Amino acid sequence: MRYRRLGRTGWQVSEVGYGMWGVGGGPGGWTGEDDRTSAASLRLAVESGCNFFDTAWIYGRGHSERLLGGLLREHGARGLYVSTKIPPKDRAWPSRRDSRLEDVFPDDHVRCYLDKSRENVGVDRIDLLHYHVWEDSWAADRRWQDQVRAMKSEGLVGAVGISVNRWEPWNVLAAIATGLVDVVQVIYNIFDQAPEDRLFDVCAAHDVGVIARVPFDEGTLTGTLTEDTRWPEGDWRSSYFVPDNLAASVERAERLRPVVPEGMTMPELALRFVLQHPAVATVIPGMRRPEHVRANLGVSDGVRLSERLMSRLREHRWDRQPTEWSQ
């Protein structure tokens, strides 16, 4: 496993981290999780050098956090980093342009869920706490700024980040300029290349760490979806891959398939594309089974894609606008 510096935190984090949404289960999550298999996968990740684990309270209403807490009790001495997120009080993903800070992240709500997360994980301090949605119109609001300063000064969090709304990499630039944001988590993959336009340069200028999420475009870039793919009732993917999105996603993946080099899988190519960018400190694919862990962590070998291949991948950029189903 190779490690990269996570911005101004100075932490050396595994360049392939562990995204824990898929192991949370519960309403609005992914079906098919099994705690015993999840625990084995998490354990294997640590043994393979992964030291960065990203979760959120909403992933199973604390269940994912509690699984991570169990892992820490086994391996806490190895210096694992915990990243979690405060859910919006109005439970709206993503936030809207007219969302008000006092309705989404009031002080008592932020403190309540910070305490819940600390209890679930079993720690006094959360290494990295994210706001799980964001509107950049809030950046100048002293109430949010005071929240950040207070949580840090009281030693409750080590660093503060923002999880940027889907397909809105511009919607965090003002917050970064305040100097209060240590880390940004943003969707970045072969299709979603827009963070390269401005965000990555701004992060570099402010020494803000970058976490790349959704490297497989919620499954599209695994190359396994078809127009007949269906998910059980209650699985988040059934609400995201509505018919129009599923058809378009499958078509995009099929268009990409001829570009995948011989001997390489589409998921491997997807991860290598993300890691090629120097602004990215870590990428956090979801992993629910040991075979996922072995495959994804195995990409951390320092092998780079050729410029010719990168040029071909740039042609697969897919700029999209948020919709009622994009969440």
mmCIF file of C-alpha atoms in Angstrom:
data_model
loop_
_atom_site.group_PDB
_atom_site.id
_atom_site.type_symbol
_atom_site.label_atom_id
_atom_site.label_comp_id
_atom_site.label_asym_id
_atom_site.label_seq_id
_atom_site.Cartn_x
_atom_site.Cartn_y
_atom_site.Cartn_z
ATOM 1 C CA MET A 1 0.000 0.000 0.000
ATOM 2 C CA ARG A 2 1.197 3.493 -0.874
ATOM 3 C CA TYR A 3 0.382 6.555 1.216
ATOM 4 C CA ARG A 4 -0.276 10.192 0.405
ATOM 5 C CA ARG A 5 -0.424 13.367 2.477
ATOM 6 C CA LEU A 6 -3.992 14.498 3.226
ATOM 7 C CA GLY A 7 -3.514 18.219 2.775
ATOM 8 C CA ARG A 8 -2.764 20.414 5.762
ATOM 9 C CA THR A 9 -3.675 17.634 8.210
ATOM 10 C CA GLY A 10 -0.284 16.140 7.408
ATOM 11 C CA TRP A 11 -1.728 12.642 7.815
ATOM 12 C CA GLN A 12 -0.242 9.949 5.639
ATOM 13 C CA VAL A 13 -3.319 8.074 4.457
ATOM 14 C CA SER A 14 -3.577 4.982 2.290
ATOM 15 C CA GLU A 15 -4.195 6.092 -1.272
ATOM 16 C CA VAL A 16 -6.989 3.524 -1.428
ATOM 17 C CA GLY A 17 -9.289 4.010 1.538
ATOM 18 C CA TYR A 18 -12.451 2.208 2.551
ATOM 19 C CA GLY A 19 -15.898 3.616 1.727
ATOM 20 C CA MET A 20 -18.351 2.190 4.270
ATOM 21 C CA TRP A 21 -21.766 3.155 2.895
ATOM 22 C CA GLY A 22 -22.368 -0.306 1.488
ATOM 23 C CA VAL A 23 -21.858 -2.065 4.829
ATOM 24 C CA GLY A 24 -24.302 0.156 6.715
ATOM 25 C CA GLY A 25 -27.571 -1.303 5.465
ATOM 26 C CA GLY A 26 -30.819 0.159 6.713
ATOM 27 C CA PRO A 27 -33.329 2.446 4.951
ATOM 28 C CA GLY A 28 -31.844 4.276 1.989
ATOM 29 C CA GLY A 29 -28.754 2.075 1.930
ATOM 30 C CA TRP A 30 -27.511 -0.877 -0.071
ATOM 31 C CA THR A 31 -29.067 -4.277 0.455
ATOM 32 C CA GLY A 32 -27.132 -7.531 0.735
ATOM 33 C CA GLU A 33 -24.810 -6.544 3.578
ATOM 34 C CA ASP A 34 -23.729 -9.144 6.114
ATOM 35 C CA ASP A 35 -21.976 -8.033 9.285
ATOM 36 C CA ARG A 36 -19.712 -11.066 9.503
ATOM 37 C CA THR A 37 -18.530 -10.623 5.913
ATOM 38 C CA SER A 38 -18.213 -6.872 6.402
ATOM 39 C CA ALA A 39 -16.059 -7.350 9.502
ATOM 40 C CA ALA A 40 -13.829 -9.812 7.661
ATOM 41 C CA SER A 41 -13.460 -7.345 4.781
ATOM 42 C CA LEU A 42 -12.568 -4.489 7.124
ATOM 43 C CA ARG A 43 -10.040 -6.674 8.930
ATOM 44 C CA LEU A 44 -8.429 -7.706 5.637
ATOM 45 C CA ALA A 45 -8.195 -4.060 4.578
ATOM 46 C CA VAL A 46 -6.216 -3.178 7.701
ATOM 47 C CA GLU A 47 -3.958 -6.184 7.246
ATOM 48 C CA SER A 48 -3.364 -5.023 3.655
ATOM 49 C CA GLY A 49 -2.277 -1.535 4.722
ATOM 50 C CA CYS A 50 -5.511 0.487 4.468
ATOM 51 C CA ASN A 51 -5.629 3.073 7.240
ATOM 52 C CA PHE A 52 -8.411 5.447 6.109
ATOM 53 C CA PHE A 53 -12.057 4.564 6.712
ATOM 54 C CA ASP A 54 -14.927 6.800 5.642
ATOM 55 C CA THR A 55 -18.391 6.378 7.111
ATOM 56 C CA ALA A 56 -21.396 8.510 8.113
ATOM 57 C CA TRP A 57 -24.146 8.382 10.689
ATOM 58 C CA ILE A 58 -26.766 7.974 7.954
ATOM 59 C CA TYR A 59 -25.131 4.730 6.762
ATOM 60 C CA GLY A 60 -27.466 2.433 8.635
ATOM 61 C CA ARG A 61 -28.331 5.101 11.229
ATOM 62 C CA GLY A 62 -25.051 4.524 13.026
ATOM 63 C CA HIS A 63 -24.576 0.859 12.090
ATOM 64 C CA SER A 64 -21.617 1.504 9.789
ATOM 65 C CA GLU A 65 -19.999 3.631 12.494
ATOM 66 C CA ARG A 66 -20.441 0.853 15.041
ATOM 67 C CA LEU A 67 -18.810 -1.657 12.687
ATOM 68 C CA LEU A 68 -15.873 0.717 12.404
ATOM 69 C CA GLY A 69 -15.783 0.994 16.177
ATOM 70 C CA GLY A 70 -15.383 -2.756 16.399
ATOM 71 C CA LEU A 71 -12.487 -2.595 13.969
ATOM 72 C CA LEU A 72 -10.792 0.100 16.028
ATOM 73 C CA ARG A 73 -11.051 -1.989 19.159
ATOM 74 C CA GLU A 74 -9.149 -4.720 17.315
ATOM 75 C CA HIS A 75 -6.606 -2.553 15.515
ATOM 76 C CA GLY A 76 -6.616 0.881 17.151
ATOM 77 C CA ALA A 77 -2.900 0.745 17.804
ATOM 78 C CA ARG A 78 -2.229 0.694 14.055
ATOM 79 C CA GLY A 79 -3.126 4.369 13.657
ATOM 80 C CA LEU A 80 -6.346 4.125 11.673
ATOM 81 C CA TYR A 81 -8.057 7.344 10.581
ATOM 82 C CA VAL A 82 -11.811 7.786 11.090
ATOM 83 C CA SER A 83 -13.844 9.984 8.759
ATOM 84 C CA THR A 84 -17.572 10.431 9.340
ATOM 85 C CA LYS A 85 -20.340 12.904 8.502
ATOM 86 C CA ILE A 86 -23.072 14.946 10.172
ATOM 87 C CA PRO A 87 -26.426 14.335 8.431
ATOM 88 C CA PRO A 88 -28.500 17.353 7.399
ATOM 89 C CA LYS A 89 -31.286 17.989 9.904
ATOM 90 C CA ASP A 90 -33.851 18.271 7.105
ATOM 91 C CA ARG A 91 -32.630 14.922 5.682
ATOM 92 C CA ALA A 92 -32.379 16.435 2.187
ATOM 93 C CA TRP A 93 -29.646 15.026 -0.079
ATOM 94 C CA PRO A 94 -28.497 17.120 -1.839
ATOM 95 C CA SER A 95 -29.214 20.479 -0.279
ATOM 96 C CA ARG A 96 -31.019 23.072 -2.381
ATOM 97 C CA ARG A 97 -30.078 26.607 -3.310
ATOM 98 C CA ASP A 98 -32.715 27.895 -0.891
ATOM 99 C CA SER A 99 -31.664 25.602 1.984
ATOM 100 C CA ARG A 100 -30.940 27.600 5.139
ATOM 101 C CA LEU A 101 -28.052 26.821 7.451
ATOM 102 C CA GLU A 102 -30.306 27.033 10.514
ATOM 103 C CA ASP A 103 -32.551 24.322 9.045
ATOM 104 C CA VAL A 104 -29.730 22.018 7.967
ATOM 105 C CA PHE A 105 -26.873 22.376 10.470
ATOM 106 C CA PRO A 106 -28.031 24.244 13.605
ATOM 107 C CA ASP A 107 -25.593 24.095 16.525
ATOM 108 C CA ASP A 108 -27.586 21.677 18.680
ATOM 109 C CA HIS A 109 -28.039 19.257 15.778
ATOM 110 C CA VAL A 110 -24.338 19.280 14.892
ATOM 111 C CA ARG A 111 -23.325 18.658 18.500
ATOM 112 C CA CYS A 112 -25.925 15.928 18.936
ATOM 113 C CA TYR A 113 -24.709 13.955 15.932
ATOM 114 C CA LEU A 114 -21.064 14.558 16.698
ATOM 115 C CA ASP A 115 -21.727 12.964 20.090
ATOM 116 C CA LYS A 116 -23.644 10.089 18.484
ATOM 117 C CA SER A 117 -20.754 9.411 16.107
ATOM 118 C CA ARG A 118 -18.161 9.540 18.874
ATOM 119 C CA GLU A 119 -20.212 7.063 20.891
ATOM 120 C CA ASN A 120 -20.817 4.753 17.914
ATOM 121 C CA VAL A 121 -17.148 4.639 16.955
ATOM 122 C CA GLY A 122 -16.031 4.530 20.573
ATOM 123 C CA VAL A 123 -13.634 7.480 20.485
ATOM 124 C CA ASP A 124 -13.325 10.817 22.243
ATOM 125 C CA ARG A 125 -12.222 12.572 19.065
ATOM 126 C CA ILE A 126 -13.329 12.080 15.459
ATOM 127 C CA ASP A 127 -10.311 12.476 13.201
ATOM 128 C CA LEU A 128 -12.246 14.003 10.295
ATOM 129 C CA LEU A 129 -15.817 15.287 10.512
ATOM 130 C CA HIS A 130 -17.652 16.248 7.319
ATOM 131 C CA TYR A 131 -20.762 18.280 6.719
ATOM 132 C CA HIS A 132 -22.712 15.761 4.623
ATOM 133 C CA VAL A 133 -24.255 18.354 2.278
ATOM 134 C CA TRP A 134 -23.237 21.903 1.516
ATOM 135 C CA GLU A 135 -24.357 25.239 0.103
ATOM 136 C CA ASP A 136 -21.547 27.698 -0.492
ATOM 137 C CA SER A 137 -23.848 30.594 0.383
ATOM 138 C CA TRP A 138 -23.311 29.483 4.002
ATOM 139 C CA ALA A 139 -19.545 29.997 3.870
ATOM 140 C CA ALA A 140 -19.580 33.548 5.264
ATOM 141 C CA ASP A 141 -22.047 32.678 8.046
ATOM 142 C CA ARG A 142 -20.364 33.132 11.428
ATOM 143 C CA ARG A 143 -22.564 30.454 12.982
ATOM 144 C CA TRP A 144 -20.986 27.738 10.843
ATOM 145 C CA GLN A 145 -17.523 29.199 11.278
ATOM 146 C CA ASP A 146 -17.942 29.254 15.061
ATOM 147 C CA GLN A 147 -19.080 25.615 15.009
ATOM 148 C CA VAL A 148 -15.878 24.581 13.287
ATOM 149 C CA ARG A 149 -13.623 26.587 15.586
ATOM 150 C CA ALA A 150 -15.376 25.308 18.706
ATOM 151 C CA MET A 151 -15.257 21.626 17.733
ATOM 152 C CA LYS A 152 -11.558 21.891 16.998
ATOM 153 C CA SER A 153 -10.629 23.958 20.057
ATOM 154 C CA GLU A 154 -12.477 21.530 22.335
ATOM 155 C CA GLY A 155 -10.560 18.621 20.850
ATOM 156 C CA LEU A 156 -13.700 16.860 19.612
ATOM 157 C CA VAL A 157 -12.500 16.697 16.004
ATOM 158 C CA GLY A 158 -9.076 16.706 14.438
ATOM 159 C CA ALA A 159 -10.093 18.193 11.104
ATOM 160 C CA VAL A 160 -13.247 19.399 9.344
ATOM 161 C CA GLY A 161 -14.319 18.619 5.824
ATOM 162 C CA ILE A 162 -17.183 19.086 3.396
ATOM 163 C CA SER A 163 -18.773 16.333 1.329
ATOM 164 C CA VAL A 164 -19.632 18.171 -1.865
ATOM 165 C CA ASN A 165 -23.062 17.651 -3.425
ATOM 166 C CA ARG A 166 -23.188 15.363 -6.449
ATOM 167 C CA TRP A 167 -22.058 17.019 -9.699
ATOM 168 C CA GLU A 168 -21.418 20.395 -7.993
ATOM 169 C CA PRO A 169 -17.633 20.640 -7.492
ATOM 170 C CA TRP A 170 -17.878 24.422 -7.643
ATOM 171 C CA ASN A 171 -20.192 24.475 -4.617
ATOM 172 C CA VAL A 172 -17.434 24.595 -1.994
ATOM 173 C CA LEU A 173 -14.936 27.146 -3.283
ATOM 174 C CA ALA A 174 -16.059 29.960 -0.959
ATOM 175 C CA ALA A 175 -15.880 27.653 2.054
ATOM 176 C CA ILE A 176 -12.323 26.683 1.151
ATOM 177 C CA ALA A 177 -11.397 30.365 0.945
ATOM 178 C CA THR A 178 -12.352 30.854 4.627
ATOM 179 C CA GLY A 179 -9.377 28.723 5.641
ATOM 180 C CA LEU A 180 -11.599 26.578 7.895
ATOM 181 C CA VAL A 181 -11.962 23.586 5.577
ATOM 182 C CA ASP A 182 -9.194 20.999 5.875
ATOM 183 C CA VAL A 183 -10.526 18.359 3.493
ATOM 184 C CA VAL A 184 -12.997 18.122 0.612
ATOM 185 C CA GLN A 185 -14.748 14.938 -0.416
ATOM 186 C CA VAL A 186 -15.946 15.049 -4.012
ATOM 187 C CA ILE A 187 -17.222 12.730 -6.731
ATOM 188 C CA TYR A 188 -14.416 12.159 -9.213
ATOM 189 C CA ASN A 189 -14.192 9.374 -11.780
ATOM 190 C CA ILE A 190 -13.787 8.695 -15.492
ATOM 191 C CA PHE A 191 -17.202 10.207 -16.178
ATOM 192 C CA ASP A 192 -17.151 12.973 -13.543
ATOM 193 C CA GLN A 193 -14.018 14.925 -14.424
ATOM 194 C CA ALA A 194 -15.345 18.398 -13.546
ATOM 195 C CA PRO A 195 -13.319 18.688 -10.279
ATOM 196 C CA GLU A 196 -10.278 19.127 -12.519
ATOM 197 C CA ASP A 197 -11.691 22.382 -13.918
ATOM 198 C CA ARG A 198 -11.250 24.509 -10.773
ATOM 199 C CA LEU A 199 -11.638 22.603 -7.537
ATOM 200 C CA PHE A 200 -8.373 20.674 -7.538
ATOM 201 C CA ASP A 201 -6.299 23.795 -8.195
ATOM 202 C CA VAL A 202 -8.067 25.686 -5.398
ATOM 203 C CA CYS A 203 -7.519 22.782 -3.010
ATOM 204 C CA ALA A 204 -3.834 22.713 -3.873
ATOM 205 C CA ALA A 205 -3.514 26.465 -3.345
ATOM 206 C CA HIS A 206 -5.074 26.194 0.139
ATOM 207 C CA ASP A 207 -3.426 22.875 1.013
ATOM 208 C CA VAL A 208 -6.828 21.219 1.346
ATOM 209 C CA GLY A 209 -6.858 17.426 1.168
ATOM 210 C CA VAL A 210 -8.970 15.716 -1.499
ATOM 211 C CA ILE A 211 -10.939 12.514 -1.002
ATOM 212 C CA ALA A 212 -12.309 11.085 -4.242
ATOM 213 C CA ARG A 213 -15.630 9.335 -3.753
ATOM 214 C CA VAL A 214 -17.877 7.299 -6.081
ATOM 215 C CA PRO A 215 -14.978 6.075 -8.267
ATOM 216 C CA PHE A 216 -17.268 3.487 -9.890
ATOM 217 C CA ASP A 217 -20.157 5.905 -10.557
ATOM 218 C CA GLU A 218 -22.374 3.970 -8.119
ATOM 219 C CA GLY A 219 -21.637 0.764 -10.048
ATOM 220 C CA THR A 220 -21.683 1.879 -13.664
ATOM 221 C CA LEU A 221 -17.894 1.708 -13.918
ATOM 222 C CA THR A 222 -17.796 -1.866 -12.691
ATOM 223 C CA GLY A 223 -19.066 -2.814 -16.141
ATOM 224 C CA THR A 224 -21.570 -5.247 -14.639
ATOM 225 C CA LEU A 225 -24.848 -3.350 -15.108
ATOM 226 C CA THR A 226 -27.319 -4.051 -17.885
ATOM 227 C CA GLU A 227 -30.630 -2.443 -18.752
ATOM 228 C CA ASP A 228 -32.280 -5.403 -17.024
ATOM 229 C CA THR A 229 -30.423 -4.942 -13.726
ATOM 230 C CA ARG A 230 -32.787 -4.580 -10.780
ATOM 231 C CA TRP A 231 -32.313 -4.162 -7.035
ATOM 232 C CA PRO A 232 -34.480 -5.218 -4.093
ATOM 233 C CA GLU A 233 -37.068 -2.829 -2.747
ATOM 234 C CA GLY A 234 -35.474 -0.372 -0.357
ATOM 235 C CA ASP A 235 -32.045 -0.511 -2.008
ATOM 236 C CA TRP A 236 -30.826 3.021 -2.737
ATOM 237 C CA ARG A 237 -29.645 2.017 -6.200
ATOM 238 C CA SER A 238 -33.210 1.308 -7.306
ATOM 239 C CA SER A 239 -34.049 4.986 -6.753
ATOM 240 C CA TYR A 240 -30.834 6.246 -8.362
ATOM 241 C CA PHE A 241 -30.800 4.049 -11.447
ATOM 242 C CA VAL A 242 -34.232 5.056 -12.669
ATOM 243 C CA PRO A 243 -34.908 3.756 -16.203
ATOM 244 C CA ASP A 244 -33.519 6.785 -18.027
ATOM 245 C CA ASN A 245 -30.374 6.894 -15.892
ATOM 246 C CA LEU A 246 -29.806 3.147 -16.055
ATOM 247 C CA ALA A 247 -30.061 3.084 -19.847
ATOM 248 C CA ALA A 248 -27.732 6.050 -20.248
ATOM 249 C CA SER A 249 -25.249 4.638 -17.722
ATOM 250 C CA VAL A 250 -25.110 1.226 -19.365
ATOM 251 C CA GLU A 251 -24.613 2.857 -22.759
ATOM 252 C CA ARG A 252 -21.711 4.932 -21.410
ATOM 253 C CA ALA A 253 -20.075 1.901 -19.842
ATOM 254 C CA GLU A 254 -20.368 -0.068 -23.072
ATOM 255 C CA ARG A 255 -18.791 2.813 -24.964
ATOM 256 C CA LEU A 256 -15.874 2.708 -22.513
ATOM 257 C CA ARG A 257 -15.389 -1.059 -22.629
ATOM 258 C CA PRO A 258 -13.181 -1.113 -25.777
ATOM 259 C CA VAL A 259 -10.769 1.306 -24.073
ATOM 260 C CA VAL A 260 -10.062 -1.043 -21.139
ATOM 261 C CA PRO A 261 -6.563 -2.511 -21.671
ATOM 262 C CA GLU A 262 -6.168 -6.235 -22.070
ATOM 263 C CA GLY A 263 -5.615 -7.902 -18.716
ATOM 264 C CA MET A 264 -7.231 -5.046 -16.787
ATOM 265 C CA THR A 265 -10.768 -4.867 -15.427
ATOM 266 C CA MET A 266 -12.972 -1.812 -15.750
ATOM 267 C CA PRO A 267 -12.981 -1.220 -11.939
ATOM 268 C CA GLU A 268 -9.175 -1.339 -11.915
ATOM 269 C CA LEU A 269 -9.035 1.168 -14.755
ATOM 270 C CA ALA A 270 -11.495 3.396 -12.903
ATOM 271 C CA LEU A 271 -9.364 3.450 -9.759
ATOM 272 C CA ARG A 272 -6.125 3.999 -11.646
ATOM 273 C CA PHE A 273 -7.689 6.973 -13.440
ATOM 274 C CA VAL A 274 -8.566 8.599 -10.099
ATOM 275 C CA LEU A 275 -5.172 7.932 -8.539
ATOM 276 C CA GLN A 276 -3.394 9.389 -11.564
ATOM 277 C CA HIS A 277 -4.321 12.908 -10.428
ATOM 278 C CA PRO A 278 -1.804 14.350 -7.925
ATOM 279 C CA ALA A 279 -4.481 16.328 -6.089
ATOM 280 C CA VAL A 280 -6.165 13.146 -4.872
ATOM 281 C CA ALA A 281 -4.956 11.970 -1.461
ATOM 282 C CA THR A 282 -7.196 8.917 -1.263
ATOM 283 C CA VAL A 283 -10.013 7.242 -3.172
ATOM 284 C CA ILE A 284 -12.730 5.450 -1.193
ATOM 285 C CA PRO A 285 -14.408 2.643 -3.141
ATOM 286 C CA GLY A 286 -17.160 0.748 -1.394
ATOM 287 C CA MET A 287 -16.079 -2.773 -0.429
ATOM 288 C CA ARG A 288 -18.417 -5.360 1.047
ATOM 289 C CA ARG A 289 -16.545 -8.607 0.420
ATOM 290 C CA PRO A 290 -12.907 -9.697 0.818
ATOM 291 C CA GLU A 291 -12.517 -10.143 -2.936
ATOM 292 C CA HIS A 292 -13.419 -6.460 -3.383
ATOM 293 C CA VAL A 293 -10.768 -5.514 -0.845
ATOM 294 C CA ARG A 294 -8.068 -7.564 -2.566
ATOM 295 C CA ALA A 295 -8.899 -6.195 -6.005
ATOM 296 C CA ASN A 296 -9.226 -2.546 -5.023
ATOM 297 C CA LEU A 297 -6.282 -2.321 -2.652
ATOM 298 C CA GLY A 298 -4.159 -4.148 -5.204
ATOM 299 C CA VAL A 299 -4.345 -1.066 -7.423
ATOM 300 C CA SER A 300 -2.001 0.749 -5.028
ATOM 301 C CA ASP A 301 1.183 -0.340 -6.784
ATOM 302 C CA GLY A 302 2.475 2.896 -8.305
ATOM 303 C CA VAL A 303 1.756 1.822 -11.871
ATOM 304 C CA ARG A 304 0.577 4.760 -13.971
ATOM 305 C CA LEU A 305 -1.627 4.806 -17.031
ATOM 306 C CA SER A 306 -0.031 5.959 -20.266
ATOM 307 C CA GLU A 307 -0.691 9.459 -21.507
ATOM 308 C CA ARG A 308 -2.288 7.970 -24.612
ATOM 309 C CA LEU A 309 -4.738 5.992 -22.509
ATOM 310 C CA MET A 310 -5.461 8.985 -20.285
ATOM 311 C CA SER A 311 -6.206 11.018 -23.384
ATOM 312 C CA ARG A 312 -8.723 8.428 -24.520
ATOM 313 C CA LEU A 313 -10.335 8.359 -21.088
ATOM 314 C CA ARG A 314 -10.742 12.130 -21.137
ATOM 315 C CA GLU A 315 -13.080 11.654 -24.090
ATOM 316 C CA HIS A 316 -15.522 9.839 -21.788
ATOM 317 C CA ARG A 317 -16.224 12.876 -19.615
ATOM 318 C CA TRP A 318 -19.951 13.057 -18.869
ATOM 319 C CA ASP A 319 -21.168 16.364 -17.446
ATOM 320 C CA ARG A 320 -24.529 16.008 -15.695
ATOM 321 C CA GLN A 321 -26.923 18.242 -13.812
ATOM 322 C CA PRO A 322 -28.475 17.266 -10.451
ATOM 323 C CA THR A 323 -32.036 15.933 -10.704
ATOM 324 C CA GLU A 324 -34.680 14.692 -8.301
ATOM 325 C CA TRP A 325 -33.156 11.198 -8.489
ATOM 326 C CA SER A 326 -29.470 12.080 -8.313
ATOM 327 C CA GLN A 327 -29.542 12.531 -4.501
#
